[in-house]
CSV table of C-alpha atoms in Angstrom, one decimal:
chain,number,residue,atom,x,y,z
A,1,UNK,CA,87.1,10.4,55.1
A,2,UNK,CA,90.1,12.5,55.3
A,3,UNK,CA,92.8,11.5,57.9
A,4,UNK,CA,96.9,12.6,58.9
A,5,UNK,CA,98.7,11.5,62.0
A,6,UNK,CA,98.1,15.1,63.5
A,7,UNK,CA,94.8,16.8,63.2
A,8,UNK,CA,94.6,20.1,61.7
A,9,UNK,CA,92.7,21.6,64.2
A,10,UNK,CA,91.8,20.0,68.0
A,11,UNK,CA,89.3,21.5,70.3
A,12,UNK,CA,90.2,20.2,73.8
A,13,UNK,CA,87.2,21.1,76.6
A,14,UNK,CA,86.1,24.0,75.1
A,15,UNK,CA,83.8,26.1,77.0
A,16,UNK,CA,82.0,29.4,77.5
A,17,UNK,CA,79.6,31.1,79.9
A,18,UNK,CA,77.9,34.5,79.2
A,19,UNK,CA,77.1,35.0,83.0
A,20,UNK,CA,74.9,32.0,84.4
A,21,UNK,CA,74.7,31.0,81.0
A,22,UNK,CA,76.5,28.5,79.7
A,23,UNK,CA,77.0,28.5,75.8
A,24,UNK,CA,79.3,25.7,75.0
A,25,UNK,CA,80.0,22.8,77.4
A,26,UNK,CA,83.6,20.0,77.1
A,27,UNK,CA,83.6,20.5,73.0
A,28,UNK,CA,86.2,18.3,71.9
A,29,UNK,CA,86.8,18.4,68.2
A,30,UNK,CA,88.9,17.1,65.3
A,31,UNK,CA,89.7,18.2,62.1
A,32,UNK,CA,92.1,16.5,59.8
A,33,UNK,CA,94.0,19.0,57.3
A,34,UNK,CA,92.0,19.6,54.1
A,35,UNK,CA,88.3,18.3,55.4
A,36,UNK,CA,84.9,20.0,55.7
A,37,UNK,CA,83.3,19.8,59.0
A,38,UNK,CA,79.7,20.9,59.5
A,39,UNK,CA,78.6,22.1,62.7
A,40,UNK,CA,75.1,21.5,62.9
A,41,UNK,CA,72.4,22.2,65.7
A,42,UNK,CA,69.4,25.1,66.3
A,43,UNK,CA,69.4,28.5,66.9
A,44,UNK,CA,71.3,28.7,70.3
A,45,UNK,CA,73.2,25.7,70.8
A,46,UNK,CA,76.5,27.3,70.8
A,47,UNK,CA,77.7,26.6,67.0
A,48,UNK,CA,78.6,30.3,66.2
A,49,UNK,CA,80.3,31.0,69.4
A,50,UNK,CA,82.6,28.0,68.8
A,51,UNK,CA,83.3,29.3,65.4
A,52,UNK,CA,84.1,32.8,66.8
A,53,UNK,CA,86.6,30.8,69.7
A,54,UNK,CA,88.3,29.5,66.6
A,55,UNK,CA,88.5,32.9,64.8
A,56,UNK,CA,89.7,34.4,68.1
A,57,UNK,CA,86.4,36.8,68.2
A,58,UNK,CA,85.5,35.0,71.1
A,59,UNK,CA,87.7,34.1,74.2
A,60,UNK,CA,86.8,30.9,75.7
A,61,UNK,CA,85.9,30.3,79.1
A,62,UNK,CA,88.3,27.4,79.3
A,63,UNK,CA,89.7,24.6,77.1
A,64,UNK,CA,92.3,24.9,74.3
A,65,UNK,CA,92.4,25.5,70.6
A,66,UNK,CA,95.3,24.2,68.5
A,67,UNK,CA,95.9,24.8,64.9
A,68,UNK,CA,98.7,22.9,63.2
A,69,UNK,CA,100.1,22.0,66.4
A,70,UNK,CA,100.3,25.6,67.5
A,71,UNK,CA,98.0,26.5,70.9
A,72,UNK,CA,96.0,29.4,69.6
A,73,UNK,CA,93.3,29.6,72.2
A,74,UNK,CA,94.6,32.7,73.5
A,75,UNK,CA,95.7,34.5,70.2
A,76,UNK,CA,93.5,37.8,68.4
A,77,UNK,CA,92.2,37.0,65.4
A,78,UNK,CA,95.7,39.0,63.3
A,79,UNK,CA,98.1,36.3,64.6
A,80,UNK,CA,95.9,33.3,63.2
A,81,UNK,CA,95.7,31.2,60.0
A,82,UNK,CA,92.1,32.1,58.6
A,83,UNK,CA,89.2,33.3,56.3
A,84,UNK,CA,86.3,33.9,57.6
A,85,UNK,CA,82.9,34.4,55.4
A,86,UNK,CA,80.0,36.0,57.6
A,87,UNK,CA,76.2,35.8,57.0
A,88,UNK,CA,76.1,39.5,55.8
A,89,UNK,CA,78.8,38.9,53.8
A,90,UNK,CA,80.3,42.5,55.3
A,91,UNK,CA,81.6,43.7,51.7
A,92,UNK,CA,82.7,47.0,51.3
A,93,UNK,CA,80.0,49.5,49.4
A,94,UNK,CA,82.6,52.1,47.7
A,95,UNK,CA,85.0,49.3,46.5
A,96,UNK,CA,84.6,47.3,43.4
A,97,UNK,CA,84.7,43.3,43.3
A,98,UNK,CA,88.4,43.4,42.5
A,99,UNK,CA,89.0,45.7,45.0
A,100,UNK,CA,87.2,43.9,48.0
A,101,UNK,CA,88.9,40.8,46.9
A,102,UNK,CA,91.9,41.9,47.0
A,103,UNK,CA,91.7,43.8,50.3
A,104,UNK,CA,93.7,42.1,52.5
A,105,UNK,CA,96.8,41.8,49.6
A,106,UNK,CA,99.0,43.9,51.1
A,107,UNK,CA,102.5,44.1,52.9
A,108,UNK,CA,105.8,42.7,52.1
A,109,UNK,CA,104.0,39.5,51.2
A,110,UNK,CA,101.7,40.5,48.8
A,111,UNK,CA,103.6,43.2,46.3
A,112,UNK,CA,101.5,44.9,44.0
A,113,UNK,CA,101.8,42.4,41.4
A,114,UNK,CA,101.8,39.3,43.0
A,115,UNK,CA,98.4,40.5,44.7
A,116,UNK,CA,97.0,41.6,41.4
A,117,UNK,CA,97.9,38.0,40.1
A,118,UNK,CA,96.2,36.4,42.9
A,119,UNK,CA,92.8,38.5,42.7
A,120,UNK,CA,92.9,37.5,38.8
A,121,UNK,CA,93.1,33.7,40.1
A,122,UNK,CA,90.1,34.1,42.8
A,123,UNK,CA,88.2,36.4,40.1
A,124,UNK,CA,88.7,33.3,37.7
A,125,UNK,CA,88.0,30.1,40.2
A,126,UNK,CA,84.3,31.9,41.4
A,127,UNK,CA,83.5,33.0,38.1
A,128,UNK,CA,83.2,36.6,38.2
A,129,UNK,CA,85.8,38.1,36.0
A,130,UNK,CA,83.8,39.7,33.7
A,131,UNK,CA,82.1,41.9,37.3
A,132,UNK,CA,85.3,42.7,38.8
A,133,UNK,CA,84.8,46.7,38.4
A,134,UNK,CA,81.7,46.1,39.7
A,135,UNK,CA,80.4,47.3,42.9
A,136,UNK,CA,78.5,44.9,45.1
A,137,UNK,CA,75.1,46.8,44.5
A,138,UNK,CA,75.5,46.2,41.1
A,139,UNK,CA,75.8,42.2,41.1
A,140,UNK,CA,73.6,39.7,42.7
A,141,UNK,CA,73.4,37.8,45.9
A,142,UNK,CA,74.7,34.8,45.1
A,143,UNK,CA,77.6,37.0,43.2
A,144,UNK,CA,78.4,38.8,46.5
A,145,UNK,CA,78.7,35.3,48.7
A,146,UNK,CA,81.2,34.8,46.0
A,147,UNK,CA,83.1,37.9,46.8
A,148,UNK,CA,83.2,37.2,50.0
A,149,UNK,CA,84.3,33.7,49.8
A,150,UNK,CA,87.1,34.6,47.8
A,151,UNK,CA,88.3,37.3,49.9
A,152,UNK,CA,88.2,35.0,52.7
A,153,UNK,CA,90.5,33.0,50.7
A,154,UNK,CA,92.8,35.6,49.4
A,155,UNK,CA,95.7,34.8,52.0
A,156,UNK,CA,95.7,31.7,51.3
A,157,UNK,CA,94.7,30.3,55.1
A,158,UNK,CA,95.2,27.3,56.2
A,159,UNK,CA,91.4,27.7,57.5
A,160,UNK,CA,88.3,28.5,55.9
A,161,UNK,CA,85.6,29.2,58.7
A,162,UNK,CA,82.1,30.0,57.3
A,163,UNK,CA,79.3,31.4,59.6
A,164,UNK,CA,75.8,30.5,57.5
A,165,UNK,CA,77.2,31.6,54.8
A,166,UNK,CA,74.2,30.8,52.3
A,167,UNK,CA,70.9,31.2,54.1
A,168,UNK,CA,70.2,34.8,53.1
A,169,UNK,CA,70.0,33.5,49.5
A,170,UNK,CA,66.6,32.2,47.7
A,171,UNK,CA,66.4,28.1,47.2
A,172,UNK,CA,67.6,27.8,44.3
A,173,UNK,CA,70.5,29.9,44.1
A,174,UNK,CA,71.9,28.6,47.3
A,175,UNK,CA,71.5,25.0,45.8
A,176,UNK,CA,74.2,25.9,42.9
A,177,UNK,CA,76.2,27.6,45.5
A,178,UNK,CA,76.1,24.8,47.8
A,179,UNK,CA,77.8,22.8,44.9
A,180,UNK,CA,80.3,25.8,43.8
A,181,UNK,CA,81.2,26.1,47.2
A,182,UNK,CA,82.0,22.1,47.9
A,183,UNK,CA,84.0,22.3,44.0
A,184,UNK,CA,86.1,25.1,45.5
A,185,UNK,CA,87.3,23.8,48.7
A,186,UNK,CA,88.0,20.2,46.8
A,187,UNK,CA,89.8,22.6,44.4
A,188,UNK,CA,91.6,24.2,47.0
A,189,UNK,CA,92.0,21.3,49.8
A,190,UNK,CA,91.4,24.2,52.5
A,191,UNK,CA,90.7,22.7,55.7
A,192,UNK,CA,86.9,24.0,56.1
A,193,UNK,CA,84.5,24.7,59.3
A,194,UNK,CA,80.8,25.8,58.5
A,195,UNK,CA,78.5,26.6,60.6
A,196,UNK,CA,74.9,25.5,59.4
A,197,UNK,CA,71.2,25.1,60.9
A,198,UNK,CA,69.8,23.2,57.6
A,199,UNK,CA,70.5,19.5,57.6
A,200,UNK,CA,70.0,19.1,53.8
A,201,UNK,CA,72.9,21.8,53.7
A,202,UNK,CA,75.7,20.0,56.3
A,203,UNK,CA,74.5,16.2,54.5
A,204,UNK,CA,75.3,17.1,51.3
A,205,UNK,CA,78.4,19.9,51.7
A,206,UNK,CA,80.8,17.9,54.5
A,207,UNK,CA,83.0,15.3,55.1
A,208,UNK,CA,81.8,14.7,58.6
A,209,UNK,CA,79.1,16.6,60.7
A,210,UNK,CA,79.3,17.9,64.0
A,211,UNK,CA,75.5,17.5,65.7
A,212,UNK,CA,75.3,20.2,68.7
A,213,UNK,CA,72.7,21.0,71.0
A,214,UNK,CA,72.7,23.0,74.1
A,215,UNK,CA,76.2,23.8,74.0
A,216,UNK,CA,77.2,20.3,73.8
A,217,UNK,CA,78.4,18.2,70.6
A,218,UNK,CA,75.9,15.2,70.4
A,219,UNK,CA,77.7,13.1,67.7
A,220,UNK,CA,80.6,13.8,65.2
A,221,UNK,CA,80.2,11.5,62.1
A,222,UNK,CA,79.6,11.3,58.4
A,223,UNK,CA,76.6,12.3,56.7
A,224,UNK,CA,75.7,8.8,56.3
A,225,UNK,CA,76.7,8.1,59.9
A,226,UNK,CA,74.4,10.8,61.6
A,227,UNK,CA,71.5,10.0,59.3
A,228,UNK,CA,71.5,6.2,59.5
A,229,UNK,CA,72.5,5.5,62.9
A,230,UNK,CA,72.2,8.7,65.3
A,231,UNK,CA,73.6,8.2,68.9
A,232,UNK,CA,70.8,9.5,70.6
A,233,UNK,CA,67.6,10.6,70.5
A,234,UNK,CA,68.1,14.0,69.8
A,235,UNK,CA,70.4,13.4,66.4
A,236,UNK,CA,67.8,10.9,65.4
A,237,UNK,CA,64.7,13.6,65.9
A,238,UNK,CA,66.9,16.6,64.4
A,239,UNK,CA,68.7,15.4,61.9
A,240,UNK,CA,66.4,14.3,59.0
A,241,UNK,CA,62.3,13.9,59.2
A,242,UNK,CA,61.2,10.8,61.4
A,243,UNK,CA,58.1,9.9,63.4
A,244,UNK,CA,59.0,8.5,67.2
A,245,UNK,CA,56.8,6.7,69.8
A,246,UNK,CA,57.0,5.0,72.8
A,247,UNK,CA,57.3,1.1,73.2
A,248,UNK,CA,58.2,-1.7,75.8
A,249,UNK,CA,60.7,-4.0,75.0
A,250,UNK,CA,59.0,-7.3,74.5
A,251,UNK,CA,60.6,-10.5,73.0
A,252,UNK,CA,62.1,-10.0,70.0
A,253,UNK,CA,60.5,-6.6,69.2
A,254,UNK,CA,58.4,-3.7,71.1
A,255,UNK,CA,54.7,-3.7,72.4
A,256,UNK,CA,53.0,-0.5,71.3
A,257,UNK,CA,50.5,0.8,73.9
A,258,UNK,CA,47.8,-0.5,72.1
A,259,UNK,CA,49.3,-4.1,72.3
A,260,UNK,CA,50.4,-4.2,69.0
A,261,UNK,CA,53.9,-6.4,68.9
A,262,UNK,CA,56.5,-4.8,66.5
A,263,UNK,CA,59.5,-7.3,65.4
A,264,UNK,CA,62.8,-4.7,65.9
A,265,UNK,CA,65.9,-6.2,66.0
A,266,UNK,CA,67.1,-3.6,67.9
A,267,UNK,CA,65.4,-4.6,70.6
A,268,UNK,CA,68.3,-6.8,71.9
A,269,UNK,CA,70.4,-4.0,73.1
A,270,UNK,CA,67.9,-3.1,76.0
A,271,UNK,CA,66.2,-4.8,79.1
A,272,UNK,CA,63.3,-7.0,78.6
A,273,UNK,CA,60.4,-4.6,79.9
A,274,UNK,CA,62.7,-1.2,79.3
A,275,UNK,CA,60.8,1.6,78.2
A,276,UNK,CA,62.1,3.1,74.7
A,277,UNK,CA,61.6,5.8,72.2
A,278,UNK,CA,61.6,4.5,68.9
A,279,UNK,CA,62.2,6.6,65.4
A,280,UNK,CA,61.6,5.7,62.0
A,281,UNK,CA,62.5,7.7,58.6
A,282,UNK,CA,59.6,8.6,56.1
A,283,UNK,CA,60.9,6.2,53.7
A,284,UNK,CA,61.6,3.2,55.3
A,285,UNK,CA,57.7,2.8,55.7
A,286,UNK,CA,56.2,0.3,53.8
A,287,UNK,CA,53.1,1.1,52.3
A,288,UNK,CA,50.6,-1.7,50.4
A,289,UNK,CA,51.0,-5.4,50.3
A,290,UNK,CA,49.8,-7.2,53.3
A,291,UNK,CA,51.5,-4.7,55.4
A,292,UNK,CA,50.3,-6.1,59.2
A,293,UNK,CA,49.2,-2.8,60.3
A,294,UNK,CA,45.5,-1.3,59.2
A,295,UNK,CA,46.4,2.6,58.5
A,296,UNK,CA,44.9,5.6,57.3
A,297,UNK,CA,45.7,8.4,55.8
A,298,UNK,CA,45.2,11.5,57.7
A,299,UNK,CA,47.2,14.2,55.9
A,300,UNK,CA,49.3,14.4,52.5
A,301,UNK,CA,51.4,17.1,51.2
A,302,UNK,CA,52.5,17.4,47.6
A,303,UNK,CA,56.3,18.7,47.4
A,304,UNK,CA,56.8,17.8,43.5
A,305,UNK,CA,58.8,14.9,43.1
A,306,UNK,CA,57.5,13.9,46.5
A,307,UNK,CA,54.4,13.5,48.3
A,308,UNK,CA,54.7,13.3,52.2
A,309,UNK,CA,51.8,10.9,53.7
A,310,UNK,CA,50.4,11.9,57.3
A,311,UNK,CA,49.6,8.1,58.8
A,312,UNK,CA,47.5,6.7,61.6
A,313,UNK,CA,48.3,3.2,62.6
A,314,UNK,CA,47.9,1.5,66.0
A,315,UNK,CA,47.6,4.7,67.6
A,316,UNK,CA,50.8,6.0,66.4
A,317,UNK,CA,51.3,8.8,63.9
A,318,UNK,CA,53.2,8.3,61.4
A,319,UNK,CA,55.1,9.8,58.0
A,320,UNK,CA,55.6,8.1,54.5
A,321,UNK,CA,57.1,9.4,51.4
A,322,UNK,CA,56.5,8.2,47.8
A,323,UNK,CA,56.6,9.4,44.3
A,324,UNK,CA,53.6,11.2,43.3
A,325,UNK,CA,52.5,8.3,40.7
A,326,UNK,CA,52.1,6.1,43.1
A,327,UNK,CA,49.2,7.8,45.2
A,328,UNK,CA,46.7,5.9,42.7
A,329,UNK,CA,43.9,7.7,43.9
A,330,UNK,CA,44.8,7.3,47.5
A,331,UNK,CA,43.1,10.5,48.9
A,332,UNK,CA,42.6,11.3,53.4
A,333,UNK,CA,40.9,9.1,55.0
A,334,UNK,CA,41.5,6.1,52.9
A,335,UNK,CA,42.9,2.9,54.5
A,336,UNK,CA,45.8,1.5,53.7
A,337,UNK,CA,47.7,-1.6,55.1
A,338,UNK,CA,52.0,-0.4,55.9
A,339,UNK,CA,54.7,-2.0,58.1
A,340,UNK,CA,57.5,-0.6,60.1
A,341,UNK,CA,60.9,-2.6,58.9
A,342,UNK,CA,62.7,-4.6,62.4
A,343,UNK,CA,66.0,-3.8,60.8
A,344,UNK,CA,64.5,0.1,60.4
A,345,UNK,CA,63.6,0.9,63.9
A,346,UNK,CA,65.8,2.8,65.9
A,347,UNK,CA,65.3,2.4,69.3
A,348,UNK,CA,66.9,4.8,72.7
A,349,UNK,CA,66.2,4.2,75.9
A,350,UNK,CA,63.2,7.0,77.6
A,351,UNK,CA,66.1,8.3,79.7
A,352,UNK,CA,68.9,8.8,76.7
């Protein structure tokens, strides 16, 4: 992970209330110069209106925003250091790709030549030299996002602050943009803030994620942090797929309300007797063997290079994933023996 002594940018107590609605509550946030931070989180729990605070299209309630050491909480959006990429991408109709590029090139800092070199540059790193007396009717979805991406970056900001940026584009277009867009900012080193609702997108794009839910950040981590061990229930059930249930602490493991015993080593870091919820990821069930609980299969789904198993085990319901050569005729209703790892169970307390 990226680090310097200052952060780039630091969110102190951010907060804003439309009315008697509250839309972001105490963020505090982090960013060290040249890293991609995700925020993360469902529809409504206050990611794009802390990307707007940042951008200045929002005023906050209270709190402060610094960028390089400079308090820009206060500040409209013309007096600070950014690009910003929108949804709708908000290119210009009557203007060719050159054209919107180059649109904010202008002033004592940008003559007519050094602008003209610099659109040539951004033309050149998102590939679309050969459409630059286009028009953005004439070129492609994916080709527009790249317009607007290198607009944003035109200036040269010090910030690159991108609002969903990809999810108006088809699956497999917005998996090579995904990559393009993680090869430019590595290319560039352009501190980077993207706001995303799909957890495939935030795991494999940044260099930590922000988790948020009602207007609060839950966790702040690396992808591999927020996956594997979530700080509360609510990264563990949104971030990922995973089947939860409730347990007792009992011994060294749970008891299941059917009386089954589980072995969790988890289990040590709450009460003997304390009611838990505990998760467990698709693929850490085992499936076969002499697996100590008697499942069946209640539902399968065929996804390609995966097929996702519907389970029903000592009254719980449960998910599996395996490669589709492995079914071996396994069809619904079949039984199947499976266990639940200890060091795999991830276990919160009911009132977490």
């Amino acid at each position: 992970m990226l680090q310097t002594l200052e952060p780039f940018l630091r969110v102190e107590g951010l907060g804003r209330d439309f009315g008697r609605f509250t839309a972001m509550q105490d963020i505090r946030l982090e960013v060290a110069q040249g890293e991609f931070l995700c925020l993360l989180g469902p529809s409504g729990c206050g990611k794009t209106t802390l990307l707007r605070s940042i951008a200045g299209l929002d005023t906050p309630s209270r709190g402060r925003i610094f960028q390089a050491g400079r308090e820009i909480t206060r500040l409209p959006p013309a007096q600070r250091d950014f690009g910003i990429v929108f949804q709708s991408y908000a290119l210009f109709p009557n203007m060719t790709v050159a054209a919107n590029i180059g649109y904010g090139l202008r002033g004592a800092a940008w003559p007519r030549e050094r602008a003209a070199q610099r659109v040539a540059e951004l033309l050149d790193l998102v590939g679309l030299t050969p459409q630059a007396q286009r028009y953005p009717a004439q070129i492609s979805g994916g080709q527009q996002q790249r317009v607007a991406l290198a607009r944003a970056l035109a200036n040269e900001p010090g910030l690159l602050l991108l609002d969903e940026p990809l999810s108006a584009l088809d699956a497999i277009v917005r998996l090579h943009l995904r990559q393009e867009l993680r090869a430019v900012q590595r290319r560039l080193a352009v501190t980077t803030i993207m706001v995303t609702h799909d957890q495939e997108e935030a795991l494999s794009l940044a260099d930590r994620v922000a988790v948020m839910d009602r207007g609060r950040v839950m966790q702040v981590g690396t992808p591999q942090e927020v996956y594997a061990t979530p700080a509360n229930p609510f990264v563990a059930g949104f971030v990922g797929r995973s089947a939860s249930f409730e347990a007792v602490v009992a011994g060294d493991g749970l008891r299941l309300p059917d009386g089954t015993h589980l072995p969790a080593h988890a289990a040590h870091r709450h009460p003997q007797g304390a009611a838990v919820r505990a998760f467990i990821r698709p693929e850490d069930v085992v499936l076969g063997g002499e697996g100590p609980l008697a499942g069946a299969v209640t539902g399968m789904e065929y996804l390609g290079s995966v097929c996702r198993l519907e389970l029903r085990a000592a009254g719980l319901n449960l998910q599996a994933e395996i490669a589709p050569r492995e079914l071996n005729g396994l069809s619904l209703g079949d039984p199947i023996p499976l266990a639940l790892p200890a060091g795999k169970l991830m276990l919160f307390a009911q009132d977490a």
